PDB file of C-alpha atoms in Angstrom:
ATOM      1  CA  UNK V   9       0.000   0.000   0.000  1.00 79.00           C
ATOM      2  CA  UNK V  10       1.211   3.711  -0.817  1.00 87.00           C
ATOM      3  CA  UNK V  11       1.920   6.036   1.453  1.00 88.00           C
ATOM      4  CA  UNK V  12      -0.735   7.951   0.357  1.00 90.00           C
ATOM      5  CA  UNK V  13      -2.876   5.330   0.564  1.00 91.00           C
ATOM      6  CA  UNK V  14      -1.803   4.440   3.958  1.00 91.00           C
ATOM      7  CA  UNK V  15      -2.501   8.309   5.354  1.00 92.00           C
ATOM      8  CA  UNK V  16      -5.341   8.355   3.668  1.00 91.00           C
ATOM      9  CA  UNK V  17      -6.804   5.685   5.274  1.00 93.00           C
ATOM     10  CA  UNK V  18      -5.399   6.670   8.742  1.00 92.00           C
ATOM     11  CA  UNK V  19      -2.834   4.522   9.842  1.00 92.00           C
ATOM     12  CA  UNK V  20      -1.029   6.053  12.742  1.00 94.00           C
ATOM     13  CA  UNK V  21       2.359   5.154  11.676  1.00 94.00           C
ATOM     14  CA  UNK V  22       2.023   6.140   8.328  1.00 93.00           C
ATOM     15  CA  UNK V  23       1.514  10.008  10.078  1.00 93.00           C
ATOM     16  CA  UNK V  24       4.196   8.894  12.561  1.00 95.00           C
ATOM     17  CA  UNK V  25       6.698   8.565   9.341  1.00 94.00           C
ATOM     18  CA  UNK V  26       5.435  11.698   7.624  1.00 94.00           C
ATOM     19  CA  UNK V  27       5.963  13.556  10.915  1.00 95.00           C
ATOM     20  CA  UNK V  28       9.311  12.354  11.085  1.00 95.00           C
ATOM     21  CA  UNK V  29      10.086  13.135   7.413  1.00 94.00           C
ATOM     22  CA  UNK V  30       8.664  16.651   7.168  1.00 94.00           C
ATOM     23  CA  UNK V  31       8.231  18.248  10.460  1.00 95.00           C
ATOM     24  CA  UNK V  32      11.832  19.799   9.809  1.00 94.00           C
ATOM     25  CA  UNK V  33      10.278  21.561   6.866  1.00 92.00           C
ATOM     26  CA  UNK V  34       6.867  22.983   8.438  1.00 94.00           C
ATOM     27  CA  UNK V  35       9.110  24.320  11.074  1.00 95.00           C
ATOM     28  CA  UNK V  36      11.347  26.183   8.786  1.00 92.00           C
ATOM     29  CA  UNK V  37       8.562  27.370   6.277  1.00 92.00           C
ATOM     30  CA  UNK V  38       6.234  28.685   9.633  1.00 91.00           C
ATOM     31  CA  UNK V  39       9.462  30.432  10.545  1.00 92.00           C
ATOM     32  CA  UNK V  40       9.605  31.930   7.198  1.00 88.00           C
ATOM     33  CA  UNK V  41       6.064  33.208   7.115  1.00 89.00           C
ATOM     34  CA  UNK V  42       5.576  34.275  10.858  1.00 87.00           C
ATOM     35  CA  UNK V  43       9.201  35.041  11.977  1.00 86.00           C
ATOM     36  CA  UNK V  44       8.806  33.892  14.955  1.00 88.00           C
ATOM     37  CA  UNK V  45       9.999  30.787  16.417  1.00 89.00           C
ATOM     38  CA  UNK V  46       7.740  30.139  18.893  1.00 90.00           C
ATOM     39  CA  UNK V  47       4.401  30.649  16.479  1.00 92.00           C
ATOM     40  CA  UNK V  48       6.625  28.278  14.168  1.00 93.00           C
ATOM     41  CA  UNK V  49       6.418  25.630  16.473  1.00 94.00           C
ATOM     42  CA  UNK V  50       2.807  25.913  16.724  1.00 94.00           C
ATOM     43  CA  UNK V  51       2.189  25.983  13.227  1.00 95.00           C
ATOM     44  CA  UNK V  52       3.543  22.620  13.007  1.00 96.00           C
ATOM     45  CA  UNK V  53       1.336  21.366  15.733  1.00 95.00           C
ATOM     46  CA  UNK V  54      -1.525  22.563  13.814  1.00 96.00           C
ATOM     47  CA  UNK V  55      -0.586  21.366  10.539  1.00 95.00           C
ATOM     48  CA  UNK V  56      -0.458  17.939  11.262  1.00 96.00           C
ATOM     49  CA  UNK V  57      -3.770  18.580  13.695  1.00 95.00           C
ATOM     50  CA  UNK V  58      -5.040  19.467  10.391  1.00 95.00           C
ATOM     51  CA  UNK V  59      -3.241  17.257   7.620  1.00 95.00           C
ATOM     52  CA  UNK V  60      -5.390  14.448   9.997  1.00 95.00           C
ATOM     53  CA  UNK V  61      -8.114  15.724   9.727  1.00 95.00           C
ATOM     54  CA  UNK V  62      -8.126  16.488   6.011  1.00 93.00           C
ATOM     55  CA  UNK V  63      -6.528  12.904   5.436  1.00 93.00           C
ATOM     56  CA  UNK V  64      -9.519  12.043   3.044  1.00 91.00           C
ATOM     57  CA  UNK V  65      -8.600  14.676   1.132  1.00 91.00           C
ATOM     58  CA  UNK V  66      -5.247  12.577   0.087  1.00 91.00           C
ATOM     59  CA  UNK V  67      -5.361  11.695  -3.786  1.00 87.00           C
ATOM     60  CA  UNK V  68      -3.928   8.177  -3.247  1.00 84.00           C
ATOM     61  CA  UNK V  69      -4.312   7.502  -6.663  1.00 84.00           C
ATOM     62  CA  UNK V  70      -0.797   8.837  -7.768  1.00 83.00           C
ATOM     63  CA  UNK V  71       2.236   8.019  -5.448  1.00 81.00           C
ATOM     64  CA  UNK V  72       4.385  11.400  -6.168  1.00 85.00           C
ATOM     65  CA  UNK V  73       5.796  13.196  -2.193  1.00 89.00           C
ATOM     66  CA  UNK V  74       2.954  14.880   0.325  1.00 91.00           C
ATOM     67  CA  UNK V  75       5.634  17.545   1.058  1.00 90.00           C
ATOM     68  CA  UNK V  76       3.494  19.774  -1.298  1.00 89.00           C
ATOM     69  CA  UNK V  77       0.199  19.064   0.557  1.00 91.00           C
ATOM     70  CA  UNK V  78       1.596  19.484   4.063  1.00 93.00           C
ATOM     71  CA  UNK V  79       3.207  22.580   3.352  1.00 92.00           C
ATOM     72  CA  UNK V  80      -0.360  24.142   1.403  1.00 93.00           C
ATOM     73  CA  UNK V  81      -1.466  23.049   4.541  1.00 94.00           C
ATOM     74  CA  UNK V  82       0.823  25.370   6.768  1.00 94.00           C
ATOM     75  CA  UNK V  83       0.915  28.059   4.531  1.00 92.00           C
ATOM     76  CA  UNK V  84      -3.171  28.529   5.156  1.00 92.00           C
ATOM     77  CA  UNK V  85      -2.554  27.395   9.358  1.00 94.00           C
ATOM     78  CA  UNK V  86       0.149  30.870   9.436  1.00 93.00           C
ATOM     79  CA  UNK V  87      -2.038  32.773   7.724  1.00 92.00           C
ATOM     80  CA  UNK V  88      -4.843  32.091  10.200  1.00 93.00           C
ATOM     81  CA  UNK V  89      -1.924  32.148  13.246  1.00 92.00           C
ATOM     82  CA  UNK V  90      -1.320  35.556  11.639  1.00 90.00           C
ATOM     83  CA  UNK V  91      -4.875  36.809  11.447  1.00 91.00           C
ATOM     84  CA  UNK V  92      -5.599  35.184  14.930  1.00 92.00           C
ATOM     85  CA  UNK V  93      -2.517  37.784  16.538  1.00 89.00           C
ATOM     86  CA  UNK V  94      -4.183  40.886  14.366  1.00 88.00           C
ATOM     87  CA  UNK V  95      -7.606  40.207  15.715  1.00 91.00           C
ATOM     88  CA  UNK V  96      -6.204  39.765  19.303  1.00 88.00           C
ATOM     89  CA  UNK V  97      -3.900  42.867  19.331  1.00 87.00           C
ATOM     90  CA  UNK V  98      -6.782  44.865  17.971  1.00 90.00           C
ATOM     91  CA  UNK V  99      -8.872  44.270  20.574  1.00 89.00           C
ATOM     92  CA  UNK V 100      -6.860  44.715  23.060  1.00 86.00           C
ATOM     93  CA  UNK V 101      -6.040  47.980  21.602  1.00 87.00           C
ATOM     94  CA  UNK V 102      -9.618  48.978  22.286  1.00 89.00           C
ATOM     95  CA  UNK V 103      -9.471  47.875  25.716  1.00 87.00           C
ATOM     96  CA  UNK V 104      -8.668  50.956  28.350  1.00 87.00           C
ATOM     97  CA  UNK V 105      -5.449  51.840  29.298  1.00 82.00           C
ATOM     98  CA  UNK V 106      -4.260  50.246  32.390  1.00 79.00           C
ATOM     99  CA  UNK V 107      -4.354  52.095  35.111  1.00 81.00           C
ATOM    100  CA  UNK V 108      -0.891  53.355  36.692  1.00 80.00           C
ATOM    101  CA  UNK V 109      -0.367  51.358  39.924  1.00 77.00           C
ATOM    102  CA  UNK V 110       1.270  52.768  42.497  1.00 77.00           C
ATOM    103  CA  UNK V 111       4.577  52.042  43.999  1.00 78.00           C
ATOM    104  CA  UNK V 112       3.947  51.460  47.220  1.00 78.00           C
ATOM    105  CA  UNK V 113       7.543  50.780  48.712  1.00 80.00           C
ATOM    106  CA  UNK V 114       8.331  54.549  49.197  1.00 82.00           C
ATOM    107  CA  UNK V 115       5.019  54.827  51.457  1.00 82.00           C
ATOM    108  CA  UNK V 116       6.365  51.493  53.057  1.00 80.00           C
ATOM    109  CA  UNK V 117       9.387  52.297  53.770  1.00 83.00           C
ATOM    110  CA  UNK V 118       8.261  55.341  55.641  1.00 84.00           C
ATOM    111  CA  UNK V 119       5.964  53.794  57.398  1.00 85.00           C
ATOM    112  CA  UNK V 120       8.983  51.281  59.168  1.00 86.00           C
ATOM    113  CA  UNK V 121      10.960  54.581  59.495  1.00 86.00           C
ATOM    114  CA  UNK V 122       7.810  56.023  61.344  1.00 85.00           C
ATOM    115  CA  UNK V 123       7.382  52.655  63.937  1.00 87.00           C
ATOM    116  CA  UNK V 124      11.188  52.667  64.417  1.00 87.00           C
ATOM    117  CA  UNK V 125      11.205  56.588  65.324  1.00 83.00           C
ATOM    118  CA  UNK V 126       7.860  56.196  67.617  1.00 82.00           C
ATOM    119  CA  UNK V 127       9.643  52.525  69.164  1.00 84.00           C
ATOM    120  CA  UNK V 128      12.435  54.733  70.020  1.00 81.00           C
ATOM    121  CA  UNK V 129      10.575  57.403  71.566  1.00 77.00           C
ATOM    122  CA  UNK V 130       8.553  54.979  73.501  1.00 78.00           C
ATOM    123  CA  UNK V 131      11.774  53.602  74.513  1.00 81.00           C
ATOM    124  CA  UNK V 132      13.472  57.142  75.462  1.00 79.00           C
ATOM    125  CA  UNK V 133       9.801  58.044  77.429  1.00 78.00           C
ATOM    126  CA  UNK V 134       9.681  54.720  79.515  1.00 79.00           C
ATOM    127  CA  UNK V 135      13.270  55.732  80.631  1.00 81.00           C
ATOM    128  CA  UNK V 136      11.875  58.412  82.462  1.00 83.00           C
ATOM    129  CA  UNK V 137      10.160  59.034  85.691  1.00 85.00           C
ATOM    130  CA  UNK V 138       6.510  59.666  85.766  1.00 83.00           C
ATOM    131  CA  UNK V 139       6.321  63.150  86.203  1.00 86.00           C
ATOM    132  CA  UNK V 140       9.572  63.775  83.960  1.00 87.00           C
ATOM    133  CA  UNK V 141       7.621  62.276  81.667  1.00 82.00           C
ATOM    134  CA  UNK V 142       4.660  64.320  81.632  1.00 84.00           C
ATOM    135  CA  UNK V 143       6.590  67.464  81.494  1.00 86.00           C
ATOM    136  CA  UNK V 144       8.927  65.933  78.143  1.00 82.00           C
ATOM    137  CA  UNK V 145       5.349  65.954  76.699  1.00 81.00           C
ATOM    138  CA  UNK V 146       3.619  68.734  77.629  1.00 84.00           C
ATOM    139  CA  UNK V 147       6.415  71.242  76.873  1.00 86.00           C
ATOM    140  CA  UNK V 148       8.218  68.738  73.958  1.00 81.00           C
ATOM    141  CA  UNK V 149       5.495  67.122  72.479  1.00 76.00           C
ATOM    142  CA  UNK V 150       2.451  69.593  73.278  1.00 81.00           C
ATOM    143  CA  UNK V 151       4.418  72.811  73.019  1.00 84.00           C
ATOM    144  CA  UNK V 152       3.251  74.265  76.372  1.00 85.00           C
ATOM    145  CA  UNK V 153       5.409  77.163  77.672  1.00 89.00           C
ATOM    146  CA  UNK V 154       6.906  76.698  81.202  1.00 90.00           C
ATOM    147  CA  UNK V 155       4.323  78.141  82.624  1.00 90.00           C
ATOM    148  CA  UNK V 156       1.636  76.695  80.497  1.00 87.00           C
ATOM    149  CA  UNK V 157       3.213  73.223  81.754  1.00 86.00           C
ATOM    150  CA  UNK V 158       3.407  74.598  85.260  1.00 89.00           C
ATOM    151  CA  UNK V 159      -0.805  75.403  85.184  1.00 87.00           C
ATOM    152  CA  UNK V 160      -1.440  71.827  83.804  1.00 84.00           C
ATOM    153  CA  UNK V 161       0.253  69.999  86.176  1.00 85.00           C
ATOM    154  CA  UNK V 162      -0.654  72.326  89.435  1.00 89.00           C
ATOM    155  CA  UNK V 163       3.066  72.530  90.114  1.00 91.00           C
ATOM    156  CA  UNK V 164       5.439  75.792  90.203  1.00 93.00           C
ATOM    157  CA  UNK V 165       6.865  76.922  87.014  1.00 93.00           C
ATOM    158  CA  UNK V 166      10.850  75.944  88.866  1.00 94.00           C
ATOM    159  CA  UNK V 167       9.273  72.605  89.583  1.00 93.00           C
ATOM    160  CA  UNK V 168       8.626  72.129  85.661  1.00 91.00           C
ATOM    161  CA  UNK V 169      11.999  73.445  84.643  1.00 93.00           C
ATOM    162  CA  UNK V 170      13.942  71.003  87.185  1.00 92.00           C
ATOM    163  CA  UNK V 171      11.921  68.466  85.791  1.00 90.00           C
ATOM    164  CA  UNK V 172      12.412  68.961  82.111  1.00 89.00           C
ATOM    165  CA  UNK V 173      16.483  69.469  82.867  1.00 89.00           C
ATOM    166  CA  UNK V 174      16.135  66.151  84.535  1.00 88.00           C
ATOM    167  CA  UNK V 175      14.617  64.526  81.754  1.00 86.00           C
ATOM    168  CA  UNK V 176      16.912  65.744  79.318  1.00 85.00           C
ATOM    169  CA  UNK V 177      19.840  64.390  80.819  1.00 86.00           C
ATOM    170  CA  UNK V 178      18.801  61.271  81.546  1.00 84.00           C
ATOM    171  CA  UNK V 179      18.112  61.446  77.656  1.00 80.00           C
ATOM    172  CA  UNK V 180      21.778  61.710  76.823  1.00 79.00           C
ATOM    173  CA  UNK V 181      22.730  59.289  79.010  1.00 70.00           C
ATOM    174  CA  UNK V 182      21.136  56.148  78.695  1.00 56.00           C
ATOM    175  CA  UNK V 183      21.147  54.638  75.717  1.00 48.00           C
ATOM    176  CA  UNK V 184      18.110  53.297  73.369  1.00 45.00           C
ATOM    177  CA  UNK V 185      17.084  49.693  73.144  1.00 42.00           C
ATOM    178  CA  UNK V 186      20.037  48.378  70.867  1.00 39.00           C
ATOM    179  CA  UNK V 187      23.966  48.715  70.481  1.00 38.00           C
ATOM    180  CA  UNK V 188      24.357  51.192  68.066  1.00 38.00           C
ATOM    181  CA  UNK V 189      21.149  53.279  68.299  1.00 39.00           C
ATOM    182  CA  UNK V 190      21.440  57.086  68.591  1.00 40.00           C
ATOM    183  CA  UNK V 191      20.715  58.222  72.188  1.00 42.00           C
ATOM    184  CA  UNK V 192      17.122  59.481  71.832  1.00 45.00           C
ATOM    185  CA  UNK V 193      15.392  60.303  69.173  1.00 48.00           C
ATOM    186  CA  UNK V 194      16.823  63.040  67.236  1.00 51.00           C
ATOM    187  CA  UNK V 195      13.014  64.554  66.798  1.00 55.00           C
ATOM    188  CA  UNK V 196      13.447  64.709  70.820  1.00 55.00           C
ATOM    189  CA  UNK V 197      16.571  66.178  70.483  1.00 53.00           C
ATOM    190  CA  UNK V 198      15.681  68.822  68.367  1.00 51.00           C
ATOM    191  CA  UNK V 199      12.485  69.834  70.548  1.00 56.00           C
ATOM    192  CA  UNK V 200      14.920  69.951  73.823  1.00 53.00           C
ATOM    193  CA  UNK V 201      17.230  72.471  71.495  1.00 51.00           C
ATOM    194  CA  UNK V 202      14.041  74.222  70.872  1.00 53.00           C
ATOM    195  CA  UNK V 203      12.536  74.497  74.282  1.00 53.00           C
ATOM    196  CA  UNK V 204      16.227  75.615  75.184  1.00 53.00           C
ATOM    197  CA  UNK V 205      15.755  78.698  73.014  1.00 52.00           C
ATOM    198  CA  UNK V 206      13.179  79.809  75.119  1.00 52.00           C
TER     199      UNK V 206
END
């Protein structure tokens, strides 16, 4: 029986031979009409999807090579590969623009700097005595005056300033949680230089 014959008919190692024989030369002529290797190899998928399923198609009445016919049939499987891509970048031309996303990391990163600052100022206020600590925030963290400070807490205005020279010293002195950690915050610093200026 004829090759043709035999593919005609359906015999799965007639296809298996005329895979073998031409698949080398679908590959190269879907290159050639797509330029792309990747759409080459699936335009020899498809062709021999297809050259089964047009088997009955085969003329098995001559015996002359089916390089021809498989080769017709990848020229027509590109050209739909081709028109498949046009019709799919087309419509997602008409699709809206994507939407900028935001990069997030800057807003991230901030927001570790922020915990790590207000960790160390927790830190730096739990290093304090009670009332030491409640003049550091009234006249550091509120902005109260001396006096101002002095009315809140029902105590003389000296009473506030001893206090608040207390607390800054024991600021410099004892360090934060870790080895290598600035002693106090530097936000704290800057609001004792601040309430110095007064």
């Amino acid at each position: 029986m004829s090759t043709r014959a035999r593919v005609r008919a359906g015999d799965p190692d007639a296809f298996r031979e005329l895979f073998d024989e031409h698949a080398r030369s679908v590959y190269n002529h879907g290159f050639r009409l797509t330029g792309d290797w990747s759409v080459a190899d699936d335009v020899v998928s498809l062709t021999f999807l297809e050259a089964w399923r047009l088997r009955g198609r085969v003329d098995d009445s001559t015996d002359g090579p089916l390089r021809p016919w498989l080769l017709g049939i990848a020229t027509n499987v590109a050209r739909n590969v081709r028109r498949a891509a046009r019709r799919y970048d087309v419509a997602l031309a008409r699709l809206p623009a994507p939407r900028a996303v935001p990069d997030f990391a800057e807003e991230v990163a901030d927001r570790q700097a922020d915990r790590e600052r207000i960790a160390a100022v927790r830190a730096a206020m739990s290093a304090l005595r009670g009332p030491e600590r409640e003049v550091l925030a009234l006249c550091v963290f509120a902005g109260l005056d001396y006096a101002e400070a002095a009315q809140a807490l029902g105590v003389p205005v000296g009473t506030v300033r001893s206090r608040l020279s207390r607390a800054r010293k024991r600021l410099t002195r004892e360090p934060l949680a870790g080895p290598g950690q600035v002693v106090a915050d530097r936000t704290i610093a800057v609001r004792l230089a601040q309430e110095d200026a007064r």
